[in-house]
PDB file of C-alpha atoms in Angstrom:
ATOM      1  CA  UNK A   1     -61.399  49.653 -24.547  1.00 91.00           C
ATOM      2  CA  UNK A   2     -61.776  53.466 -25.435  1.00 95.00           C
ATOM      3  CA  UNK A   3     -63.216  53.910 -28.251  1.00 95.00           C
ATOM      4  CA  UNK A   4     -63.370  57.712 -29.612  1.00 92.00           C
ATOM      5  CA  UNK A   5     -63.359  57.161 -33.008  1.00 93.00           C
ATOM      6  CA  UNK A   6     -66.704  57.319 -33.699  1.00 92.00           C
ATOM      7  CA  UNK A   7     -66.561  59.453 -36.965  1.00 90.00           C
ATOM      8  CA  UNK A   8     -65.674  56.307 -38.601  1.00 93.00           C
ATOM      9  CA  UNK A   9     -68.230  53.661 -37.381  1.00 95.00           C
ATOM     10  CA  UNK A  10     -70.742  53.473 -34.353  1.00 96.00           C
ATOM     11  CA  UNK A  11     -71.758  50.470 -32.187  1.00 96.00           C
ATOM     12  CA  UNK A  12     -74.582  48.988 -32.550  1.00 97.00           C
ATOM     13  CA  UNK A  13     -76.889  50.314 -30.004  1.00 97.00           C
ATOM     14  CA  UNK A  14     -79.285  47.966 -27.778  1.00 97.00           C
ATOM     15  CA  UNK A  15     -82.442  49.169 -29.516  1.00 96.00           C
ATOM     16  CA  UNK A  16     -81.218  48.536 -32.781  1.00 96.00           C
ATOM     17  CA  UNK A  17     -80.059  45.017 -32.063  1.00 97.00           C
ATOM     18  CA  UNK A  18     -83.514  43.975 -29.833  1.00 96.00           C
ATOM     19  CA  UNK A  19     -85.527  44.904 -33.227  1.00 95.00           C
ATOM     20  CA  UNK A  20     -83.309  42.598 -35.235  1.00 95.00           C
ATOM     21  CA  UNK A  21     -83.105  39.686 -33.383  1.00 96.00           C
ATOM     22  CA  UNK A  22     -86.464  38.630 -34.391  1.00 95.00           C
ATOM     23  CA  UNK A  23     -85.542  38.710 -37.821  1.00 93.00           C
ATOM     24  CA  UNK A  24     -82.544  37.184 -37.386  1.00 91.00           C
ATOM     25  CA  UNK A  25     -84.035  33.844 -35.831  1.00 91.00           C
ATOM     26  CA  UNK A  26     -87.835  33.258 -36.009  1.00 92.00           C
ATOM     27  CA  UNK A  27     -89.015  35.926 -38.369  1.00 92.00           C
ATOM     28  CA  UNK A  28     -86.493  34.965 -41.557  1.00 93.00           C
ATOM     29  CA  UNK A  29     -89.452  35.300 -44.138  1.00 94.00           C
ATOM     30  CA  UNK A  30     -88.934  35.987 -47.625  1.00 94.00           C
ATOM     31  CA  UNK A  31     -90.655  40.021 -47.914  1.00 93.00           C
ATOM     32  CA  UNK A  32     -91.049  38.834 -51.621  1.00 93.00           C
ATOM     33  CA  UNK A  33     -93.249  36.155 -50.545  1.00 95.00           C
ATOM     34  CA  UNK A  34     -96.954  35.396 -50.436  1.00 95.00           C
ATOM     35  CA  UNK A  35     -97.270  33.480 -47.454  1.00 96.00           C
ATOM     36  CA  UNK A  36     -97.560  34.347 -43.830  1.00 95.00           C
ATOM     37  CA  UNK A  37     -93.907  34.664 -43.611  1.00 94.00           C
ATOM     38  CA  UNK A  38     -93.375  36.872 -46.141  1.00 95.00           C
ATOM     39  CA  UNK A  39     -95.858  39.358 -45.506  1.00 96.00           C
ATOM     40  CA  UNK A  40     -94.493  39.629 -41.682  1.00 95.00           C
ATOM     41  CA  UNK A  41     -91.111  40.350 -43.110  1.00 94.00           C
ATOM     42  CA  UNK A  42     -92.309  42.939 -45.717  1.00 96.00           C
ATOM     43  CA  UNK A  43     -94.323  44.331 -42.912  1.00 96.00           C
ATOM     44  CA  UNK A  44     -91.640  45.000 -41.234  1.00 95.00           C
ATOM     45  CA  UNK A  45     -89.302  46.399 -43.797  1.00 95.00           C
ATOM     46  CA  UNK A  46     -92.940  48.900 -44.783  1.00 96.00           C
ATOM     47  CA  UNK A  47     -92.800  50.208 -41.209  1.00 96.00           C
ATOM     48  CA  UNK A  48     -89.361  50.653 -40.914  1.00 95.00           C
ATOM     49  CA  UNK A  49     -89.630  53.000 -44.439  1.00 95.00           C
ATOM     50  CA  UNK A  50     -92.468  54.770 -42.770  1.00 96.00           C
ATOM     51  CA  UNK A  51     -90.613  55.412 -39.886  1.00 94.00           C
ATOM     52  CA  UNK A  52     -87.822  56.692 -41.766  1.00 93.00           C
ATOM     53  CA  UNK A  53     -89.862  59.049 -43.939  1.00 93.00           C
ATOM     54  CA  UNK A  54     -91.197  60.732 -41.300  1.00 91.00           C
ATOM     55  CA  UNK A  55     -87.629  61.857 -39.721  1.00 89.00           C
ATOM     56  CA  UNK A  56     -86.964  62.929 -43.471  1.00 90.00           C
ATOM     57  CA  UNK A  57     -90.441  64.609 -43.898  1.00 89.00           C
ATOM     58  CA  UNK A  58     -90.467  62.247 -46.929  1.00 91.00           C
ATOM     59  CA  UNK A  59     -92.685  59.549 -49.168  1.00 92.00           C
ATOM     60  CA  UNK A  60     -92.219  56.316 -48.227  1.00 94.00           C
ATOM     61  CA  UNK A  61     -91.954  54.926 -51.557  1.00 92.00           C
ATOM     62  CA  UNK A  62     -89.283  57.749 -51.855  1.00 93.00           C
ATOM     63  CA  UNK A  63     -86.865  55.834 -49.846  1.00 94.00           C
ATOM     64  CA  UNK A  64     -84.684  53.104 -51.573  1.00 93.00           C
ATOM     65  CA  UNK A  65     -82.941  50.391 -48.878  1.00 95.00           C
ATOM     66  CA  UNK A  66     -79.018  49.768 -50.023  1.00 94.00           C
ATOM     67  CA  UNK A  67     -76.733  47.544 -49.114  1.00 95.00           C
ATOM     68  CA  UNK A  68     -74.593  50.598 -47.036  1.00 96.00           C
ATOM     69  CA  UNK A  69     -73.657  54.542 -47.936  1.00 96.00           C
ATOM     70  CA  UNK A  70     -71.263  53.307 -50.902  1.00 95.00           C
ATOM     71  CA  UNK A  71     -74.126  51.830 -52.676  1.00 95.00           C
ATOM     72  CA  UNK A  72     -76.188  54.806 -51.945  1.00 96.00           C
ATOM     73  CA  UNK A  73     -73.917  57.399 -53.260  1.00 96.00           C
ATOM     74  CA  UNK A  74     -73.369  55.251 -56.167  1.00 94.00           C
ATOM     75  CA  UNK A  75     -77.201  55.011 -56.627  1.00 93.00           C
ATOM     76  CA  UNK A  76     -77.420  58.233 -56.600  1.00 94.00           C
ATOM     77  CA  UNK A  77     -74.690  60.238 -58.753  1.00 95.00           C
ATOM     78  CA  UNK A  78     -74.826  57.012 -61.331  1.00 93.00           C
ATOM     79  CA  UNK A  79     -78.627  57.114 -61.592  1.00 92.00           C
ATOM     80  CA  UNK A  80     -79.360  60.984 -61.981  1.00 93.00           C
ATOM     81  CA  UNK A  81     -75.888  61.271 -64.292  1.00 93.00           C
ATOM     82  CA  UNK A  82     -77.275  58.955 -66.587  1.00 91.00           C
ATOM     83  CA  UNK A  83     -80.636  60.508 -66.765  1.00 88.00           C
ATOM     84  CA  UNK A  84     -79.615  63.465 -66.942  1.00 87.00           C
ATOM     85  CA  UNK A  85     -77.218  63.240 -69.493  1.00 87.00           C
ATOM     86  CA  UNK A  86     -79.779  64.267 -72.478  1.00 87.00           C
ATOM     87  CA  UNK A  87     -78.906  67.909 -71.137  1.00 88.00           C
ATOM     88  CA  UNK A  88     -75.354  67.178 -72.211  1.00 90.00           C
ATOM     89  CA  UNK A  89     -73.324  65.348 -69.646  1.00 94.00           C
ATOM     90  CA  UNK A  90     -71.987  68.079 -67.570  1.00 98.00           C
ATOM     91  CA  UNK A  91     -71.233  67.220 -63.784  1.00 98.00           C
ATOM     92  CA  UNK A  92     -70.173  69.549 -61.011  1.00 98.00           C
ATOM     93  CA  UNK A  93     -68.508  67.861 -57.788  1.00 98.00           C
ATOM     94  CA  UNK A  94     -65.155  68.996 -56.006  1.00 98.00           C
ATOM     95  CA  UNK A  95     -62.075  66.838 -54.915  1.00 96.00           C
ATOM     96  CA  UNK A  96     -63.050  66.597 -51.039  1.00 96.00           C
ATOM     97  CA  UNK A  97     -65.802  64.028 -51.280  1.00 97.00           C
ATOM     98  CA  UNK A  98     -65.613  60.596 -49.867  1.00 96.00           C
ATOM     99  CA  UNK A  99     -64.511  58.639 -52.256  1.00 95.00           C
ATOM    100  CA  UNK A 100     -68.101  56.865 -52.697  1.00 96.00           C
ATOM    101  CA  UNK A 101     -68.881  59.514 -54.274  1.00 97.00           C
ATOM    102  CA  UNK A 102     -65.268  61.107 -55.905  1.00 97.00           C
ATOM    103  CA  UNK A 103     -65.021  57.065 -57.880  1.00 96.00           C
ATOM    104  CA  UNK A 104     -68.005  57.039 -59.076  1.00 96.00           C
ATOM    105  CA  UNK A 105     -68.247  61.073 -60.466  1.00 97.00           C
ATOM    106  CA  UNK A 106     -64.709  59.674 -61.777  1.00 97.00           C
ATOM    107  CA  UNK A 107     -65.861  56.867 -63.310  1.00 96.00           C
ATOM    108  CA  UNK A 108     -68.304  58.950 -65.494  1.00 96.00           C
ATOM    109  CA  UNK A 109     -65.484  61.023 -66.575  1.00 96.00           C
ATOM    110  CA  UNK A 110     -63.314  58.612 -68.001  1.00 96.00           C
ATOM    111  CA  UNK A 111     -64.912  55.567 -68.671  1.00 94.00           C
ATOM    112  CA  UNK A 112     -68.718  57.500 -69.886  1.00 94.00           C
ATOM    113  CA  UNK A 113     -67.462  60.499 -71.624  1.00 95.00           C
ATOM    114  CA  UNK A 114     -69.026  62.973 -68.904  1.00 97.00           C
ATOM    115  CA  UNK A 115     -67.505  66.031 -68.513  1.00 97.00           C
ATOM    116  CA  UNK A 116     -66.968  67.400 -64.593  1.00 98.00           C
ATOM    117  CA  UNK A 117     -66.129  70.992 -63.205  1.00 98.00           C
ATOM    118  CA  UNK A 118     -64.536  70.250 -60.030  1.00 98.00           C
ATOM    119  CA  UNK A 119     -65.329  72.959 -57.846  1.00 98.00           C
ATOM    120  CA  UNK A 120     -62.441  75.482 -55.724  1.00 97.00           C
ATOM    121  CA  UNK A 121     -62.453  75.296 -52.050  1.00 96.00           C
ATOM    122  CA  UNK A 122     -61.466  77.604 -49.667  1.00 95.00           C
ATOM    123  CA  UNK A 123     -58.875  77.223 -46.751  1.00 94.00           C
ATOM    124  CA  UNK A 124     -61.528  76.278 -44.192  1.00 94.00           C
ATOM    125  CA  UNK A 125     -62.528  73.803 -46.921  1.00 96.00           C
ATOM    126  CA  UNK A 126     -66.044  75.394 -47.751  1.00 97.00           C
ATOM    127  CA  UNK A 127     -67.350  75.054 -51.340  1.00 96.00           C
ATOM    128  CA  UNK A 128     -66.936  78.432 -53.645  1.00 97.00           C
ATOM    129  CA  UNK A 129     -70.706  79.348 -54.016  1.00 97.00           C
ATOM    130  CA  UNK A 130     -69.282  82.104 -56.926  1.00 97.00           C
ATOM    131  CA  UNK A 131     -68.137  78.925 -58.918  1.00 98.00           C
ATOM    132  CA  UNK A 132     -70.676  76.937 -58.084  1.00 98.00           C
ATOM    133  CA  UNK A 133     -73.238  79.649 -59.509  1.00 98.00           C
ATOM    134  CA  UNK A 134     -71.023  80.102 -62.491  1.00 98.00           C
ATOM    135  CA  UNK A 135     -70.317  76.904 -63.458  1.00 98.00           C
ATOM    136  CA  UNK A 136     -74.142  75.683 -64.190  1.00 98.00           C
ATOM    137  CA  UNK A 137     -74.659  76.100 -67.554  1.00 97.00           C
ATOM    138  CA  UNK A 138     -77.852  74.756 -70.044  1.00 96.00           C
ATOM    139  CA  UNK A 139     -75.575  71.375 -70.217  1.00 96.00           C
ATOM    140  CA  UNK A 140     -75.074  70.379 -66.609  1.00 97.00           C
ATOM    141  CA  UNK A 141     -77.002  67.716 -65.489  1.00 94.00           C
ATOM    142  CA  UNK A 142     -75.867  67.009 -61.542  1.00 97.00           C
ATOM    143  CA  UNK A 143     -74.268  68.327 -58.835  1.00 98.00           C
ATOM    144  CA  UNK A 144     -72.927  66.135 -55.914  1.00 98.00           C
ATOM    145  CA  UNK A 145     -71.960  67.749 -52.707  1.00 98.00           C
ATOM    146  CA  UNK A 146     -71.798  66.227 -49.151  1.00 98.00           C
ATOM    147  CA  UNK A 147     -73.183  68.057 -46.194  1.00 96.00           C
ATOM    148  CA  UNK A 148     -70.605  67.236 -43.658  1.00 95.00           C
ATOM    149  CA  UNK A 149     -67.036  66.484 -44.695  1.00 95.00           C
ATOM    150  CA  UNK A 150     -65.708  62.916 -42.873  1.00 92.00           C
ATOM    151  CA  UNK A 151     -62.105  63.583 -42.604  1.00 92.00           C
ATOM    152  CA  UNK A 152     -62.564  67.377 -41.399  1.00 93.00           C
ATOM    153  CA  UNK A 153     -65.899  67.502 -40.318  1.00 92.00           C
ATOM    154  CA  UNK A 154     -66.349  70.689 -42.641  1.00 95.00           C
ATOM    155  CA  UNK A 155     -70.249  71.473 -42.675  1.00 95.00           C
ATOM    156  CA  UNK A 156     -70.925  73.153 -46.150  1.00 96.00           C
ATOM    157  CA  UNK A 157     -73.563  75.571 -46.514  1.00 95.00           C
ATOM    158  CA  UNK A 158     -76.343  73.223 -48.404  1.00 94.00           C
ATOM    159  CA  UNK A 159     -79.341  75.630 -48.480  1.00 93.00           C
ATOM    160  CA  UNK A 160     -77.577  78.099 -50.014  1.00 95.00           C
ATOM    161  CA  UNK A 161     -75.913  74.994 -52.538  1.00 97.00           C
ATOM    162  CA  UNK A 162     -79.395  73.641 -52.752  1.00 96.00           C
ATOM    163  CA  UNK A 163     -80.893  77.322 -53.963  1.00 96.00           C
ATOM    164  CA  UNK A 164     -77.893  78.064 -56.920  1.00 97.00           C
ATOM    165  CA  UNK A 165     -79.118  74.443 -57.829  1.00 97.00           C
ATOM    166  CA  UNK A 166     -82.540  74.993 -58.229  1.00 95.00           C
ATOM    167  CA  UNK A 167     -81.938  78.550 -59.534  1.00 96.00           C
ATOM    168  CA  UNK A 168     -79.747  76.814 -62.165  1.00 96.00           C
ATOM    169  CA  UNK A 169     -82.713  73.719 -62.895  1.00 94.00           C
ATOM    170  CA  UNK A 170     -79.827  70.952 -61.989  1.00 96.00           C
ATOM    171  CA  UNK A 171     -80.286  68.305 -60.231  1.00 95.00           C
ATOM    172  CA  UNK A 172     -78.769  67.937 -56.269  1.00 97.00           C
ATOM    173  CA  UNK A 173     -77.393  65.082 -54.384  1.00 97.00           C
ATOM    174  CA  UNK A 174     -75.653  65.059 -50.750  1.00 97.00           C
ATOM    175  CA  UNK A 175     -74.116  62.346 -48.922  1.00 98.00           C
ATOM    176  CA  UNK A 176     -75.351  62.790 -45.691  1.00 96.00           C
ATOM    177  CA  UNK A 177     -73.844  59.864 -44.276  1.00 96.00           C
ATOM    178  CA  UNK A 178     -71.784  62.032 -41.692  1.00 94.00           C
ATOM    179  CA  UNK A 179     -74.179  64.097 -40.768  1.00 93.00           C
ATOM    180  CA  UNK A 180     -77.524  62.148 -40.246  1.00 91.00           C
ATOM    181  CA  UNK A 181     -78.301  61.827 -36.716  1.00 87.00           C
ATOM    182  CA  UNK A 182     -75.318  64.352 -35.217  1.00 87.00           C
ATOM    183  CA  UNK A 183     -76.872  67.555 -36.694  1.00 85.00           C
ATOM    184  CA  UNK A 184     -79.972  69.183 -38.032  1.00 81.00           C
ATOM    185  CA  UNK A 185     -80.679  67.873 -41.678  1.00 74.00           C
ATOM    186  CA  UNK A 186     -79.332  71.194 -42.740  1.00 63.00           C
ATOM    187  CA  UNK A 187     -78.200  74.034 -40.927  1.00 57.00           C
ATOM    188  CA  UNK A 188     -80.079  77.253 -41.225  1.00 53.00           C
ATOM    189  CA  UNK A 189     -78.759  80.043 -43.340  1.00 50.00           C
ATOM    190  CA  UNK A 190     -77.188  83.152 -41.298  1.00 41.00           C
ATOM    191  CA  UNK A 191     -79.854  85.069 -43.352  1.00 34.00           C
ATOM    192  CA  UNK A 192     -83.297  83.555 -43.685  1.00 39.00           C
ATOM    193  CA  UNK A 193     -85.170  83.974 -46.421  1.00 39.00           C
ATOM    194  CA  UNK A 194     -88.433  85.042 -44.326  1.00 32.00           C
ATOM    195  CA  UNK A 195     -89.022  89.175 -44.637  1.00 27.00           C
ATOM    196  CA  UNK A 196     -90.679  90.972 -42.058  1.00 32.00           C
ATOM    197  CA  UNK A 197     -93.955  94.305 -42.630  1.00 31.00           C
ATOM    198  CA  UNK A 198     -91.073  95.743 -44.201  1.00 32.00           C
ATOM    199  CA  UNK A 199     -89.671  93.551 -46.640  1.00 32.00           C
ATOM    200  CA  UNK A 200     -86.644  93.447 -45.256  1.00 35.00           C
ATOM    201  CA  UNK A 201     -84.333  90.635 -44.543  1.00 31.00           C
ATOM    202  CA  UNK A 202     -84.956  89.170 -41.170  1.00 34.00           C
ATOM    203  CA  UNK A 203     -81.412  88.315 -39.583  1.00 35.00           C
ATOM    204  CA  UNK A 204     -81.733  84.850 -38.160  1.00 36.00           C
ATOM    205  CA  UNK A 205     -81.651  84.827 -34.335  1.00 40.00           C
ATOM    206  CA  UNK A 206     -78.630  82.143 -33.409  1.00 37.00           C
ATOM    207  CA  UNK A 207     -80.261  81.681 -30.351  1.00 39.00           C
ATOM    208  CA  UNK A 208     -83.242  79.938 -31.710  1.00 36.00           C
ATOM    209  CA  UNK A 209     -82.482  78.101 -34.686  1.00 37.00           C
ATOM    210  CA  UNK A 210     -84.808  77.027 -37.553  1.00 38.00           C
ATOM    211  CA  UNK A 211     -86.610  73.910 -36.982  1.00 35.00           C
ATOM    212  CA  UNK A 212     -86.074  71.050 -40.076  1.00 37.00           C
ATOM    213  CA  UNK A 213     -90.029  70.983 -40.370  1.00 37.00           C
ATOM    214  CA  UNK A 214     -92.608  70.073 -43.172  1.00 36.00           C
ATOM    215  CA  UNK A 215     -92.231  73.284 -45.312  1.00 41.00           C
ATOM    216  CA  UNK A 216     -88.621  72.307 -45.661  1.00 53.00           C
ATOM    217  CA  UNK A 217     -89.050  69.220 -46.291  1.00 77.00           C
ATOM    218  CA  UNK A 218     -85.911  67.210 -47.720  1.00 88.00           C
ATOM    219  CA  UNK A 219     -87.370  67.008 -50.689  1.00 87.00           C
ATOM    220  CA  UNK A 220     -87.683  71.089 -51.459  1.00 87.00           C
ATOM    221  CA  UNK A 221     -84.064  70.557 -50.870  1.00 92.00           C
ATOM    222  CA  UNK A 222     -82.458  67.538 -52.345  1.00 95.00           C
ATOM    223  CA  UNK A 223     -83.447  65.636 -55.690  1.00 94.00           C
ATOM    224  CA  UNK A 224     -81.335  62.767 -53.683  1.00 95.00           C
ATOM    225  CA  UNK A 225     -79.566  62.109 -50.319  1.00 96.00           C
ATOM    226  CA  UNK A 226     -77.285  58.919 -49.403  1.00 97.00           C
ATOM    227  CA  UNK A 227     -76.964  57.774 -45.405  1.00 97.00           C
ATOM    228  CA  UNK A 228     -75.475  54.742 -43.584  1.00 97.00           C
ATOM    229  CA  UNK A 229     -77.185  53.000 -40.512  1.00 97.00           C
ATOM    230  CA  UNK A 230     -73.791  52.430 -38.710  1.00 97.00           C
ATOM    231  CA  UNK A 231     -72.490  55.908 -38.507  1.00 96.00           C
ATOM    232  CA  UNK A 232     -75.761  56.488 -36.004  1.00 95.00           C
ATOM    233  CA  UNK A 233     -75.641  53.127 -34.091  1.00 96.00           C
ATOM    234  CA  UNK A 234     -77.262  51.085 -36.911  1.00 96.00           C
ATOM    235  CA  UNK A 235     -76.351  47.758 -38.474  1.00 96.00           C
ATOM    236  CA  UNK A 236     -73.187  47.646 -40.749  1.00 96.00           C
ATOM    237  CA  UNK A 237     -74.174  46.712 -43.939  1.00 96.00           C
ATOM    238  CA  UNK A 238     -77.233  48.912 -44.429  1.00 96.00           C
ATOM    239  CA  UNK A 239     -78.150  51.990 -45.634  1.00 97.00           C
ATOM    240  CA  UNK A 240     -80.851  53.900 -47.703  1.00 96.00           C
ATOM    241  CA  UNK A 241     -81.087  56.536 -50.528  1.00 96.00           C
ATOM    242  CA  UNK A 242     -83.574  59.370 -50.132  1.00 95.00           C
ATOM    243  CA  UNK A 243     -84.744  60.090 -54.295  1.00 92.00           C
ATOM    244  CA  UNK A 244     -87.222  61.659 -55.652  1.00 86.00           C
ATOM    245  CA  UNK A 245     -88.981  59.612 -57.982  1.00 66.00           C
ATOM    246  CA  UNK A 246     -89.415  61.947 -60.693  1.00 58.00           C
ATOM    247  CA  UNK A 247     -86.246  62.577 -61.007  1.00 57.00           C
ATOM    248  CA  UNK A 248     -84.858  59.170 -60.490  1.00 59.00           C
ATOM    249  CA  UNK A 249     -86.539  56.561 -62.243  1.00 57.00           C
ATOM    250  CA  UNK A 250     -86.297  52.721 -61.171  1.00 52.00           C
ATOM    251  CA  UNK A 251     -85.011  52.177 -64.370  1.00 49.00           C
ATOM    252  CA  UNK A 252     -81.319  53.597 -63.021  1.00 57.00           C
ATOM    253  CA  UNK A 253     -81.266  50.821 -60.544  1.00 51.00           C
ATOM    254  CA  UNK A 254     -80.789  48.100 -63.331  1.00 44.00           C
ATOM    255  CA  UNK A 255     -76.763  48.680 -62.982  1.00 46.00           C
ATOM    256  CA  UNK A 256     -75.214  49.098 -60.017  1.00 49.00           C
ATOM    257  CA  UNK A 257     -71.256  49.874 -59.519  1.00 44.00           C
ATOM    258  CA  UNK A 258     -69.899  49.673 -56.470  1.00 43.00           C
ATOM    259  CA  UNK A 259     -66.402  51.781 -55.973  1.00 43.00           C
ATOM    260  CA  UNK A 260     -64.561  52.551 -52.979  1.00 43.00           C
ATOM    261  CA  UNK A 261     -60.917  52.063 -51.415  1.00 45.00           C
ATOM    262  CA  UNK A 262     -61.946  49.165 -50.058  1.00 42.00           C
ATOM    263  CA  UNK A 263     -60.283  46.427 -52.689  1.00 35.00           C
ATOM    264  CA  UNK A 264     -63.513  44.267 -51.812  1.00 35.00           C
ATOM    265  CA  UNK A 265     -65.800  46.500 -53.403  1.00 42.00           C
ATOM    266  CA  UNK A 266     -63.566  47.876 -56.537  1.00 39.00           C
ATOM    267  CA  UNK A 267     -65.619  45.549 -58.752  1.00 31.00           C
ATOM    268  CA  UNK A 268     -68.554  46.480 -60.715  1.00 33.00           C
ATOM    269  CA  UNK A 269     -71.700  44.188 -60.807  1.00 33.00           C
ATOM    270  CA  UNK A 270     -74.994  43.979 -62.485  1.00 30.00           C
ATOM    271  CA  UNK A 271     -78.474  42.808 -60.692  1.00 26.00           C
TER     272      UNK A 271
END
């Protein structure tokens, strides 16, 4: 077989499998456990958060393991709605997000009394940056944006999203499922902020493009970030949720809704 769709899902690469397979058989410990056992397996989960954190120039304990990018985007927009919504329970999104993200921003509409501006979008299905600017306002609480579109593959232009945000003191998420692992975390601006003797804006040189390094750290970036192990040759049924903990307190992961076109997961639950 041919297989060229790999947008949609990834095999699961040799690596990937050899590190499971102890845990799988031999290794099947409880990481909630005392014994032997269980400290082996929560070993293992520790290093594979470390490991993580340092491709994301993150905290450890700022990574949160899911069950896939559904329950990560859920995690997310849920979580920081909620506590945000002392500010007023204003949400900004737009109508070309996976619907991970589009049910659940949805969902706080209609069933939670939110109120969402969804955002215009141009023909080459870029986010308006104009609207997005002039649509924060004292009451908004969250904005949810993804970084790479998964139907188009329409890469928006996050730093600039991600400095209206903080200009605006609102709170950021991304769904970087599609783009973890095929591009830079973000892609640099055409204009970087960095000003020469001068003080003059220093056109960015496409030739040598700015590094993702530690003093642009996800963090200065994001308040959260949602990615899926099987769209970069991971495990199906596993993801993780970049947050930081300031802004998203443990406390939000006492409900968790799952909502997506799949029928098998248009049910709500509570852990």
């Amino acid at each position: 077989m041919i297989y060229l769709d790999y947008n949609a899902t990834t095999p699961l690469c040799d690596a990937a499998r050899e590190a499971m397979l102890p845990y799988l058989d031999r290794h099947f410990g409880n990481p909630s456990s005392v014994h032997a056992a269980g400290r082996e397996a929560r070993a293992a989960i520790d290093n594979a958060r470390d490991k993580l954190a340092a491709l994301l120039h993150a905290k450890p304990h700022e990574l949160i393991f899911t069950g896939g990018g559904t329950e990560s985007c859920n995690l997310a927009v849920l979580g920081l709605a909620r506590r945000a919504s002392s500010k007023g329970g204003h949400i900004i999104s737009n109508k070309a997000e996976h619907h991970a993200v589009l049910n659940a921003v949805e969902h706080l509409e209609k069933r939670e009394g939110f109120e969402v501006t969804w955002l215009n979008i141009s023909r080459d299905g870029i986010i308006d940056l104009n609207h997005l600017a002039s649509a924060i306002r004292p009451e908004t609480g969250l904005v949810s944006i993804m970084t790479a579109n998964n139907e188009t593959g329409v890469i928006q232009p996050m730093r600039e999203i991600s400095r209206i945000c903080r200009e605006g003191g609102v709170l950021l998420h991304s769904d970087m499922v599609q783009s973890f692992g095929k591009m830079p975390l973000v892609i640099p601006s055409d204009v970087e902020e960095s000003r020469d003797a001068t003080s003059k804006v220093t056109p960015r040189d496409p030739s040598t493009p700015k590094a993702f390094g530690a003093q642009d750290d996800i963090g200065s970036l994001f308040d959260a970030a949602s990615f899926a192990a099987h769209k970069f040759y991971g495990p199906k049924g596993a993801g993780f949720l970049f947050a930081v903990v300031c802004q998203f307190s443990r406390s939000c992961l006492a409900a968790r809704m799952r909502m997506s076109d799949d029928p098998e997961q248009k049910m709500s639950r509570q852990l």
